[in-house]
Amino acid sequence: MQRHSLKKLRILLTAGLMATAIWGSLGFSRPDDWTERIIKALEKFTNNYPQEKVYLHLDKDYYASGENIWFSAYLTLNDLPALGARNLYAELRDGKGAIVQKELLLVNEGGAAGQFALPENMKPGLYQIRAYTAWMLNYDSTFLFYKNIQVLDPKTGKGGDESTAAKDYAVQFFPEGGDLIADVNSLVAFKAIDQNGYPLKVAGAVRNSKDEQVAVIETQHDGMGTFELKPVAGESYKAVVATAGGQQKTIGLPAVKSSGIALKVYNRGARIFYLTGFNGLAPDINELLLIATMQNQVIYKANLNISEGKVSGLIPAAQIPTGIITLTLFDQKGTPLSERLVYVTQKNDQIEYFLDPQELNKGPRQRTELVLQVPDSMRGRISASVTDADQVGFDPLGNNIVSNTLLTSDIHGYVHNPAWYFRNDSASTLQALDLVMLTNGWRRFSWQQILQDKYPQIKYPYEQGINISGKATGAGGRLITDGNVNFLIKIPVDSSSAFASAPVSPDGSFQLNNLFYNDTANVYFQGSAAGKAGRTVDVTFDRHFFDVYANVKTPIPLLPPPPLDNRILKNYLATVVESNSVNRRINNRTIQLQGVDVTAKKPTEAETTEKRYANGMFSGGNAMTFDLTNENPTSFNVFQYLQARVPGLQITGDISNPVLSWRGGAPGIYLDQMPVDIGTVSSIPMQDVALIKVFRPPFMGGIGGGNGAIAIWTRRGGDNKPDPNVKGLELLKKGGYKIIKEFYSPDYSVRKAVHELPDKRLTLFWSPNLVVDSTNHTARLIFYNNDNTKNFRVVVEGMDQFGRVGRIEKNF
């Protein structure tokens, strides 16, 4: 029977307290104020600073220009579905950290659906998806969600800058418990990676200052391994290692401490044995406290007395849910002396799914119906994708909902091929998983900080909607301390409107919180001071962090993906080229039928925005044209808007002051057909831009046009019509929740003109949130095949109301 994590943790907490009582009856000192102070510090942190996590399930592992990235988001708070969360932010960033797309998604019942549309002219290369909430930004950025993807050029097969052959490598050493202590036998773990961040096999030896060999180094799994060492006081040690290619390095080991204490752990599955090794401790270090925590909850504690010699014990683990336990040893001052991560694996902690065909047809455009059986008690979110198994490769060892939830989201550092550790529960797999525990650290909080009552500074609130805030000032910039800011909010996408008023606080600030709307809102506003009728009030708005497009350094290596099978890749790219061609015909609303042309009416040349704005040398020409008069772009400025849209144009660096390059030189910049500098254009709000033309080199309209040109026109009166029903109010355009397009899934039982086009879909079915029949506890995946697919790959991932996760992958 599957067990609920929350219920198990409660049981375990009781068991831990019982264990403490048993230790006391065996002669260990009973808890006193200093031990309770440590426990209460953690309780305060857990209660006041809950931890959010995000995971994204994508429909595929890699993409080509012109495709869509479909994803389903799972959001948890303290490892339970975050039912109160509303805002989720997702970004697509290139290899240099520049944001090329971003979305604000509405979260409901702990989940959200999202999509990135990759333009056909998108620059190929390595990209990274980052997903997070505002609350998560208050903590270490390592714990945001990151997903590396590769975008390929479907015509050339290129994936951008190819990874360079590793020319260098690094090896790190991690003594168990934290330190090397003189005369204490220690297990030392190591981790070797090449310059690209991939694990590397090394071999060698540990030598002392006399150049005597004292230990052997040999990689056991993914660049990791261990060796035993009993360091001598006053001695220094070095590791002499070499790669398979013969590249040798000499690396110093951590310095040996003359005194200290270290934890040594033996994980036996149902029982976790621990042993403290120490030497040269001060006389006042006698009573110690061992705490075991999981998900920031104390699940075990024991008071230890050093005067009785080497102190050892065991933690019963049969009822502990799958995940990471942190063992920490404290002295009476509350100083953490030693720490060790331990992984617990239980067989029945994942949701078990069963997937079988109700109707399986692999002929062209034939209907298939798959039935997913879920546990009777499950309530939660399930996402599913079906792809062409012969044309879409996949990474079977990449991060998934199980490895992310149970492993990578709780440790600091990169884990290579995380799904490998969940393939089975063999001794070799568990041993390799312990190597991950030895070479990675827990960094969600600092014991030293919380024991001194120093907690994270909350800069970003827990958002439950869209917030508008700012300051109200009067003449001379004097703060308005009593008054209101009144709003008329109009949503063009659904023609809705609402009135609102925000009172001004004594410090001049105002807030309008928890708004919900899609796309973009036209926010008309006017400030008023109490008892000051007719007095001018200036309103300035705070800039939300999501409006900033500065490059962000990633804490997770942007690694090139594993090499793809050439045959699969060739078929995949050829199909994408055909699919893009079909999509262009659909989007242009021109469909060629048997003897019949159905063509949408196109505007005449006189009606186009370009005809009204561009003239002289700026009209016509070899250029890409972007008409923004009917768009509501969410880009920060023109340069961010153009990123990845123009082949050959390189836009790098800070988006507010970018570096432009085309054919080795900088293109000219023109505003309303006059030459300007980059800074002038970067500060223009996108809602003021009517038209952009990017002229390919050479451009003959100005001096130095050998590297092309970027021409921008600002809106004229006819393209910036004021709302006739709103007079005397100023306007703020405020972005809202992204409208997610519906996944295209044709129904070939109904005859439509569009069905005459070739069907080259590679993702045949996608659902970010499957509907489960509560009566028979099943969900159905119903889809029609394309013209070519012979085998289906189905991936289903889900999370229940208790935060348990499950996954099934199956080929048909």
XYZ file of N, CA and C in Angstrom, residues 535-751:
651
model
N -5.795 69.790 -6.816
C -4.352 69.856 -6.670
C -3.699 68.739 -7.473
N -2.640 69.061 -8.181
C -1.958 68.074 -9.023
C -1.221 67.054 -8.164
N -1.437 65.781 -8.485
C -0.745 64.683 -7.801
C -0.038 63.838 -8.856
N 1.253 63.703 -8.716
C 2.027 62.868 -9.631
C 2.115 61.449 -9.086
N 1.942 60.492 -9.958
C 1.977 59.078 -9.574
C 3.123 58.404 -10.322
N 4.023 57.771 -9.587
C 5.093 56.970 -10.195
C 4.938 55.530 -9.733
N 5.203 54.598 -10.624
C 4.983 53.183 -10.335
C 6.306 52.460 -10.101
N 6.268 51.499 -9.184
C 7.434 50.656 -8.934
C 7.648 49.724 -10.119
N 8.908 49.429 -10.369
C 9.238 48.507 -11.452
C 9.333 47.090 -10.904
N 8.531 46.206 -11.419
C 8.527 44.812 -10.969
C 9.758 44.095 -11.500
N 10.269 43.131 -10.736
C 11.491 42.430 -11.148
C 11.329 41.741 -12.496
N 10.102 41.370 -12.854
C 9.902 40.641 -14.104
C 10.014 41.570 -15.317
N 10.009 42.886 -15.076
C 10.174 43.842 -16.162
C 11.643 44.119 -16.470
N 12.545 43.539 -15.699
C 13.983 43.742 -15.891
C 14.523 42.621 -16.776
N 15.284 42.994 -17.793
C 15.776 42.006 -18.748
C 17.292 41.846 -18.703
N 17.894 42.234 -17.616
C 19.344 42.095 -17.517
C 19.751 40.626 -17.551
N 20.912 40.345 -18.115
C 21.420 38.980 -18.156
C 21.593 38.437 -16.745
N 21.339 37.148 -16.589
C 21.464 36.492 -15.297
C 22.423 35.324 -15.449
N 23.408 35.271 -14.570
C 24.338 34.147 -14.591
C 23.666 32.914 -13.999
N 23.829 31.807 -14.663
C 23.201 30.581 -14.191
C 24.107 29.832 -13.218
N 23.557 29.341 -12.100
C 24.365 28.519 -11.191
C 24.455 27.069 -11.638
N 23.686 26.726 -12.660
C 23.678 25.367 -13.198
C 24.401 25.377 -14.536
N 25.395 24.522 -14.762
C 26.158 24.559 -16.020
C 25.258 24.359 -17.234
N 25.489 25.180 -18.242
C 24.738 25.077 -19.491
C 25.441 24.046 -20.370
N 25.144 22.797 -20.087
C 25.886 21.704 -20.705
C 25.307 21.319 -22.055
N 26.143 20.975 -23.007
C 25.628 20.419 -24.257
C 24.977 19.074 -23.982
N 23.899 18.755 -24.697
C 23.190 17.495 -24.441
C 23.981 16.300 -24.954
N 23.590 15.114 -24.549
C 24.249 13.914 -25.083
C 24.085 13.862 -26.600
N 25.027 13.274 -27.313
C 24.918 13.204 -28.776
C 23.684 12.420 -29.197
N 23.062 12.876 -30.288
C 21.856 12.247 -30.798
C 22.193 11.241 -31.891
N 21.361 10.241 -32.001
C 21.516 9.261 -33.057
C 21.338 9.954 -34.411
N 22.309 9.794 -35.291
C 22.293 10.518 -36.568
C 21.057 10.195 -37.403
N 20.664 8.941 -37.399
C 19.490 8.561 -38.207
C 18.232 9.215 -37.669
N 18.062 9.146 -36.339
C 16.885 9.760 -35.721
C 16.896 11.273 -35.951
N 18.073 11.886 -35.788
C 18.176 13.331 -35.932
C 17.854 13.765 -37.364
N 18.355 13.030 -38.345
C 18.105 13.381 -39.737
C 16.616 13.343 -40.049
N 15.934 12.289 -39.620
C 14.493 12.175 -39.851
C 13.730 13.276 -39.127
N 14.164 13.548 -37.898
C 13.507 14.571 -37.087
C 13.577 15.941 -37.762
N 14.776 16.331 -38.205
C 14.959 17.649 -38.806
C 14.195 17.765 -40.120
N 14.203 16.712 -40.908
C 13.469 16.744 -42.172
C 11.978 16.925 -41.925
N 11.468 16.279 -40.899
C 10.048 16.400 -40.575
C 9.718 17.803 -40.071
N 10.623 18.392 -39.283
C 10.380 19.752 -38.792
C 10.324 20.740 -39.949
N 11.216 20.592 -40.937
C 11.201 21.480 -42.106
C 9.837 21.413 -42.794
N 9.320 20.198 -43.004
C 8.012 20.039 -43.633
C 6.904 20.602 -42.756
N 7.016 20.355 -41.442
C 5.995 20.844 -40.505
C 5.962 22.364 -40.487
N 7.135 22.996 -40.507
C 7.177 24.459 -40.538
C 6.524 25.009 -41.800
N 6.732 24.331 -42.905
C 6.118 24.752 -44.165
C 4.595 24.672 -44.072
N 4.098 23.589 -43.483
C 2.650 23.434 -43.306
C 2.107 24.526 -42.385
N 2.820 24.794 -41.298
C 2.356 25.807 -40.346
C 2.320 27.194 -40.984
N 3.285 27.489 -41.851
C 3.267 28.777 -42.538
C 2.029 28.907 -43.402
N 1.655 27.843 -44.067
C 0.469 27.887 -44.924
C -0.796 28.072 -44.091
N -0.820 27.420 -42.916
C -1.984 27.577 -42.043
C -2.050 29.004 -41.495
N -0.901 29.494 -41.028
C -0.872 30.834 -40.433
C -1.150 31.926 -41.455
N -0.727 31.697 -42.716
C -1.019 32.672 -43.772
C -2.438 32.537 -44.297
N -3.128 31.530 -43.772
C -4.531 31.298 -44.129
C -4.687 31.049 -45.618
N -3.703 30.383 -46.199
C -3.779 29.995 -47.611
C -3.668 28.486 -47.693
N -4.746 27.833 -48.122
C -4.786 26.381 -48.163
C -5.092 25.938 -49.593
N -4.224 25.132 -50.190
C -4.425 24.647 -51.540
C -5.215 23.343 -51.488
N -6.403 23.371 -52.027
C -7.226 22.175 -52.068
C -7.292 21.660 -53.507
N -8.033 20.575 -53.711
C -8.114 19.984 -55.033
C -8.854 20.938 -55.972
N -8.106 21.648 -56.777
C -8.717 22.540 -57.743
C -9.316 23.788 -57.149
N -9.138 24.029 -55.845
C -9.764 25.182 -55.209
C -8.713 25.931 -54.400
N -8.675 27.246 -54.536
C -7.807 28.087 -53.708
C -8.667 28.841 -52.714
N -8.404 28.619 -51.427
C -9.095 29.366 -50.385
C -8.072 30.312 -49.797
N -8.201 31.607 -50.085
C -7.177 32.576 -49.705
C -7.788 33.695 -48.886
N -7.150 33.980 -47.742
C -7.628 35.087 -46.918
C -7.324 36.396 -47.614
N -8.189 37.384 -47.413
C -7.979 38.696 -48.003
C -6.779 39.372 -47.365
N -5.885 39.891 -48.175
C -4.708 40.572 -47.667
C -4.882 42.077 -47.844
N -4.349 42.828 -46.922
C -4.485 44.278 -47.051
C -3.715 44.783 -48.265
N -4.214 45.860 -48.863
C -3.504 46.458 -49.975
C -2.281 47.170 -49.461
N -1.359 47.507 -50.387
C -0.112 48.152 -49.987
C -0.380 49.480 -49.285
N -1.413 50.186 -49.723
C -1.711 51.495 -49.135
C -2.173 51.363 -47.689
N -2.679 50.161 -47.347
C -3.198 49.963 -46.001
C -2.129 49.517 -45.019
N -0.998 49.154 -45.461
C 0.016 48.615 -44.563
C 0.651 49.704 -43.727
N 1.092 49.304 -42.552
C 1.775 50.233 -41.657
C 3.067 50.736 -42.275
N 3.766 49.862 -42.975
C 5.031 50.261 -43.581
C 4.827 51.372 -44.598
N 3.741 51.286 -45.367
C 3.484 52.298 -46.387
C 3.250 53.658 -45.735
N 2.593 53.656 -44.570
C 2.264 54.910 -43.904
C 3.468 55.529 -43.204
N 4.447 54.694 -42.788
C 5.561 55.205 -41.994
C 6.851 55.396 -42.792
N 7.254 54.382 -43.543
C 8.565 54.410 -44.195
C 8.491 55.094 -45.554
N 9.500 55.905 -45.851
C 9.570 56.529 -47.165
C 11.024 56.713 -47.553
N 11.229 57.114 -48.787
C 12.585 57.311 -49.288
C 13.373 56.012 -49.283
N 14.635 56.102 -48.828
C 15.507 54.937 -48.788
C 15.057 53.898 -47.762
N 14.116 54.274 -46.879
C 13.662 53.342 -45.847
C 12.444 52.532 -46.302
N 11.905 52.841 -47.459
C 10.781 52.055 -47.972
C 11.345 50.918 -48.817
N 10.661 49.794 -48.801
C 11.137 48.638 -49.549
C 12.469 48.153 -49.011
N 13.305 47.659 -49.904
C 14.623 47.195 -49.495
C 14.612 45.768 -48.993
N 15.812 45.221 -48.849
C 15.981 43.853 -48.352
C 15.922 43.876 -46.831
N 14.709 43.733 -46.284
C 14.538 43.934 -44.837
C 13.464 43.010 -44.283
N 13.559 42.769 -42.997
C 12.498 42.097 -42.250
C 11.693 43.183 -41.542
N 10.379 43.095 -41.633
C 9.510 44.133 -41.105
C 8.648 43.587 -39.972
N 8.568 44.361 -38.895
C 7.762 43.970 -37.730
C 6.755 45.078 -37.453
N 5.471 44.774 -37.676
C 4.385 45.726 -37.440
C 3.854 45.528 -36.020
N 4.023 46.532 -35.173
C 3.627 46.413 -33.772
C 2.357 47.195 -33.446
N 1.694 47.738 -34.457
C 0.533 48.580 -34.177
C -0.628 47.791 -33.586
N -0.671 46.486 -33.871
C -1.753 45.663 -33.316
C -1.232 44.628 -32.326
N 0.016 44.828 -31.881
C 0.611 43.917 -30.896
C 0.641 44.578 -29.530
N 0.746 43.753 -28.498
C 1.037 44.225 -27.146
C 2.285 43.508 -26.660
N 3.449 43.837 -27.232
C 4.667 43.080 -26.895
C 5.039 43.258 -25.424
N 5.499 42.180 -24.819
C 5.925 42.216 -23.410
C 7.430 42.445 -23.281
N 8.112 42.659 -24.403
C 9.555 42.879 -24.366
C 9.879 44.188 -23.665
N 11.065 44.222 -23.073
C 11.510 45.414 -22.353
C 11.821 46.558 -23.314
N 12.473 46.251 -24.417
C 12.760 47.274 -25.416
C 12.935 46.628 -26.790
N 13.273 47.454 -27.775
C 13.381 46.980 -29.151
C 14.419 45.877 -29.291
N 15.547 46.013 -28.601
C 16.629 45.037 -28.777
C 16.260 43.684 -28.184
N 15.551 43.689 -27.069
C 15.088 42.418 -26.500
C 14.045 41.786 -27.417
N 13.197 42.614 -28.032
C 12.185 42.122 -28.958
C 12.827 41.443 -30.168
N 13.947 41.995 -30.643
C 14.576 41.475 -31.854
C 15.447 40.253 -31.617
N 15.770 39.971 -30.349
C 16.642 38.828 -30.078
C 16.054 37.551 -30.653
N 16.873 36.825 -31.386
C 16.527 35.517 -31.970
C 15.483 35.623 -33.081
N 15.107 36.847 -33.511
C 14.119 36.987 -34.576
C 14.753 37.236 -35.948
N 16.000 37.704 -35.975
C 16.653 38.078 -37.232
C 17.911 37.230 -37.424
N 17.905 36.315 -38.368
C 19.099 35.484 -38.600
C 20.316 36.340 -38.931
N 21.420 36.064 -38.280
C 22.661 36.774 -38.545
C 22.903 37.962 -37.645
N 21.850 38.520 -37.067
C 21.999 39.673 -36.180
C 22.281 39.180 -34.772
N 23.450 39.544 -34.223
C 23.850 39.125 -32.889
C 23.583 40.262 -31.901
N 22.803 39.975 -30.855
C 22.501 40.956 -29.815
C 22.922 40.340 -28.490
N 23.990 40.861 -27.916
C 24.542 40.274 -26.698
C 24.736 41.354 -25.646
N 25.091 40.898 -24.435
C 25.369 41.827 -23.345
C 24.110 42.303 -22.664
N 24.232 43.375 -21.885
C 23.118 43.963 -21.154
C 22.080 44.455 -22.154
N 20.830 44.045 -21.987
C 19.793 44.376 -22.958
C 19.513 45.867 -22.980
N 19.879 46.596 -21.908
C 19.697 48.046 -21.893
C 20.828 48.768 -22.620
N 21.943 48.086 -22.797
C 23.081 48.658 -23.523
C 23.777 47.525 -24.273
N 23.087 46.956 -25.269
C 23.601 45.740 -25.905
C 24.739 46.003 -26.877
N 25.376 44.917 -27.241
C 26.393 44.942 -28.285
C 25.777 44.309 -29.525
N 25.740 45.064 -30.634
C 25.136 44.589 -31.879
C 26.223 44.237 -32.877
N 26.004 43.142 -33.573
C 26.999 42.717 -34.563
C 26.304 42.038 -35.723
N 26.711 42.428 -36.944
C 26.193 41.807 -38.164
C 27.308 41.835 -39.194
N 27.727 40.668 -39.611
C 28.849 40.527 -40.556
C 30.113 41.198 -40.006
N 30.308 41.036 -38.699
C 31.538 41.514 -38.099
C 31.543 42.968 -37.703
N 30.453 43.695 -37.919
C 30.390 45.102 -37.554
C 29.039 45.455 -36.993
N 28.885 46.677 -36.478
C 27.648 47.119 -35.847
C 26.716 47.738 -36.883
N 25.447 47.336 -36.932
C 24.488 47.961 -37.857
C 24.151 49.378 -37.411
N 23.701 50.200 -38.349
C 23.270 51.547 -38.011
C 21.920 51.529 -37.303
N 21.678 52.539 -36.447
C 20.427 52.642 -35.700
C 19.728 53.933 -36.115
N 18.445 53.821 -36.480
C 17.682 54.978 -36.928
C 16.353 55.037 -36.176
N 16.006 56.234 -35.708
C 14.727 56.459 -35.042
C 13.956 57.492 -35.856
N 12.800 57.071 -36.360
C 12.001 57.935 -37.238
C 12.858 58.486 -38.373
N 13.718 57.569 -38.899
C 14.570 57.792 -40.068
C 15.728 58.750 -39.816
N 16.036 59.004 -38.527
C 17.188 59.827 -38.167
C 18.186 58.966 -37.402
N 19.502 59.086 -37.690
C 20.491 58.256 -36.983
C 20.554 58.636 -35.508
N 20.553 57.610 -34.631
C 20.642 57.807 -33.179
C 21.581 56.748 -32.606
N 21.865 56.887 -31.288
C 22.705 55.881 -30.640
C 21.833 54.819 -29.975
N 22.481 53.759 -29.511
C 21.763 52.636 -28.914
C 20.993 53.069 -27.677
N 21.603 53.924 -26.844
C 20.959 54.328 -25.605
C 19.638 55.018 -25.833
N 19.527 55.798 -26.906
C 18.276 56.496 -27.202
C 17.148 55.515 -27.471
N 17.439 54.475 -28.236
C 16.404 53.505 -28.603
C 16.063 52.579 -27.442
N 17.062 52.194 -26.650
C 16.823 51.214 -25.578
C 15.869 51.739 -24.516
N 15.721 53.070 -24.421
C 14.861 53.634 -23.383
C 13.431 53.877 -23.855
N 13.129 53.580 -25.123
C 11.775 53.829 -25.654
C 10.853 52.679 -25.241
N 9.725 52.950 -24.564
C 8.778 51.879 -24.200
C 8.231 51.199 -25.453
N 8.046 49.905 -25.379
C 7.596 49.162 -26.548
C 6.190 49.572 -26.983
N 5.362 50.061 -26.058
C 4.018 50.473 -26.453
C 4.030 51.729 -27.319
N 5.202 52.416 -27.387
C 5.322 53.604 -28.230
C 5.879 53.277 -29.612
N 6.226 52.015 -29.856
C 6.839 51.623 -31.129
C 5.765 51.119 -32.084
N 5.761 51.672 -33.305
C 4.786 51.252 -34.307
C 5.368 50.244 -35.285
N 6.625 50.477 -35.703
C 7.187 49.669 -36.781
C 8.693 49.527 -36.585
N 9.207 48.323 -36.902
C 10.647 48.070 -36.904
C 10.999 47.424 -38.236
N 12.050 47.935 -38.877
C 12.576 47.307 -40.084
C 14.060 47.020 -39.868
N 14.441 45.810 -40.131
C 15.841 45.413 -40.011
C 16.367 45.141 -41.418
N 17.242 46.036 -41.899
C 17.786 45.944 -43.247
C 19.041 45.073 -43.249
N 19.029 44.074 -44.109
C 20.193 43.202 -44.227
C 21.347 43.956 -44.897
N 22.577 43.602 -44.537
C 23.733 44.265 -45.160
C 23.765 43.979 -46.666
N 24.155 44.965 -47.492
C 24.430 46.359 -47.090
C 23.146 47.188 -47.146
N 23.074 48.260 -46.334
C 21.961 49.182 -46.339
C 22.436 50.505 -46.937
N 21.759 50.956 -47.987
C 22.207 52.134 -48.727
C 21.560 53.425 -48.238
N 20.822 53.356 -47.135
C 20.113 54.543 -46.690
C 20.916 55.448 -45.793
N 22.143 55.086 -45.452
C 22.920 55.938 -44.556
C 24.387 55.586 -44.618
N 25.201 56.411 -43.987
C 26.642 56.199 -43.957
C 26.955 54.966 -43.103
N 27.886 54.164 -43.536
C 28.289 52.990 -42.765
C 27.254 51.894 -42.760
N 26.516 51.763 -43.890
C 25.463 50.761 -43.936
C 25.944 49.390 -44.352
N 27.255 49.187 -44.383
C 27.782 47.895 -44.793
C 27.410 46.771 -43.860
N 27.040 47.115 -42.622
C 26.638 46.097 -41.649
C 25.142 46.106 -41.372
N 24.376 46.642 -42.316
C 22.934 46.649 -42.156
C 22.458 47.801 -41.290
N 21.158 47.800 -41.002
C 20.580 48.886 -40.210
C 19.317 48.407 -39.510
N 19.022 49.049 -38.385
C 17.783 48.820 -37.648
C 17.047 50.154 -37.592
N 15.852 50.195 -38.184
C 15.061 51.426 -38.218
C 13.813 51.239 -37.365
N 13.554 52.220 -36.505
C 12.411 52.179 -35.594
C 11.562 53.417 -35.818
N 10.247 53.247 -35.896
C 9.323 54.367 -35.988
C 8.402 54.363 -34.768
N 8.222 55.530 -34.157
C 7.311 55.647 -33.014
C 5.891 55.894 -33.516
N 4.955 55.544 -32.691
C 3.540 55.621 -33.073
C 3.104 57.058 -33.345
N 2.243 57.173 -34.347
C 1.607 58.450 -34.635
C 0.186 58.432 -34.070
N -0.447 59.574 -34.146
C -1.776 59.699 -33.548
C -2.760 58.646 -33.993
N -2.729 58.308 -35.261
C -3.699 57.336 -35.751
C -3.498 55.951 -35.206
N -2.263 55.643 -34.731
C -1.971 54.314 -34.200
C -1.912 54.306 -32.674
N -2.261 55.396 -32.038
C -2.223 55.472 -30.573
C -3.470 56.205 -30.099
N -4.610 55.684 -30.536
C -5.869 56.357 -30.270
C -6.233 56.277 -28.787
N -6.564 57.414 -28.182
C -7.001 57.377 -26.795
C -8.396 56.764 -26.698
N -8.679 56.208 -25.559
C -10.007 55.653 -25.320
C -10.993 56.814 -25.218
N -11.994 56.881 -26.098
C -12.922 58.019 -26.065
C -13.744 58.087 -24.786
N -13.823 56.945 -24.072
C -14.613 56.928 -22.843
C -13.793 57.288 -21.611
N -12.497 57.513 -21.795
C -11.631 57.833 -20.663
C -10.959 59.171 -20.935
N -11.326 60.177 -20.176
C -10.761 61.506 -20.374
C -10.127 61.998 -19.074
N -8.996 62.653 -19.203
C -8.344 63.253 -18.049
C -7.532 62.298 -17.204
N -7.408 61.034 -17.641
C -6.640 60.048 -16.873
C -5.383 59.649 -17.644
N -4.324 59.369 -16.912
C -3.093 58.879 -17.528
C -3.183 57.369 -17.712
N -2.323 56.856 -18.606
C -2.401 55.444 -18.975
C -1.121 54.709 -18.616
N -1.280 53.519 -17.998
C -0.192 52.576 -17.746
C -0.576 51.248 -18.367
N 0.297 50.702 -19.213
C 0.052 49.358 -19.753
C 0.742 48.349 -18.849
N -0.009 47.400 -18.361
C 0.513 46.425 -17.396
C 0.265 45.018 -17.908
N 1.367 44.257 -18.086
C 1.250 42.889 -18.573
C 0.558 41.982 -17.576
N -0.193 41.019 -18.094
C -0.918 40.069 -17.260
C -0.493 38.644 -17.529
N -1.371 37.710 -17.229
C -1.064 36.295 -17.389
C -1.063 35.908 -18.871
N -0.116 35.062 -19.218
C 0.021 34.606 -20.606
C -1.183 33.758 -21.002
N -1.719 34.056 -22.183
C -2.770 33.219 -22.751
C -2.101 32.066 -23.480
N -2.313 30.874 -23.014
C -1.661 29.699 -23.592
C -2.518 29.165 -24.743
N -1.870 29.010 -25.894
C -2.596 28.466 -27.034
C -2.986 27.011 -26.776
N -4.067 26.625 -27.368
C -4.501 25.234 -27.249
C -3.623 24.349 -28.130
N -3.191 23.236 -27.587
C -2.380 22.298 -28.359
C -3.199 21.776 -29.533
N -2.614 21.833 -30.720
C -3.326 21.421 -31.925
C -3.396 19.899 -31.995
N -4.607 19.386 -31.958
C -4.824 17.947 -32.036
C -5.993 17.709 -32.985
N -5.707 17.375 -34.235
C -6.790 17.266 -35.226
C -7.721 16.088 -34.942
N -8.964 16.276 -35.315
C -9.961 15.214 -35.230
C -10.318 14.828 -36.659
N -9.745 13.729 -37.129
C -9.928 13.335 -38.512
C -11.265 12.645 -38.776
N -12.087 12.515 -37.755
C -13.437 11.995 -37.973
C -14.345 13.075 -38.552
N -13.856 14.316 -38.504
C -14.604 15.453 -39.054
C -13.836 16.003 -40.243
N -14.525 16.216 -41.339
C -13.859 16.710 -42.545
C -13.679 18.224 -42.444
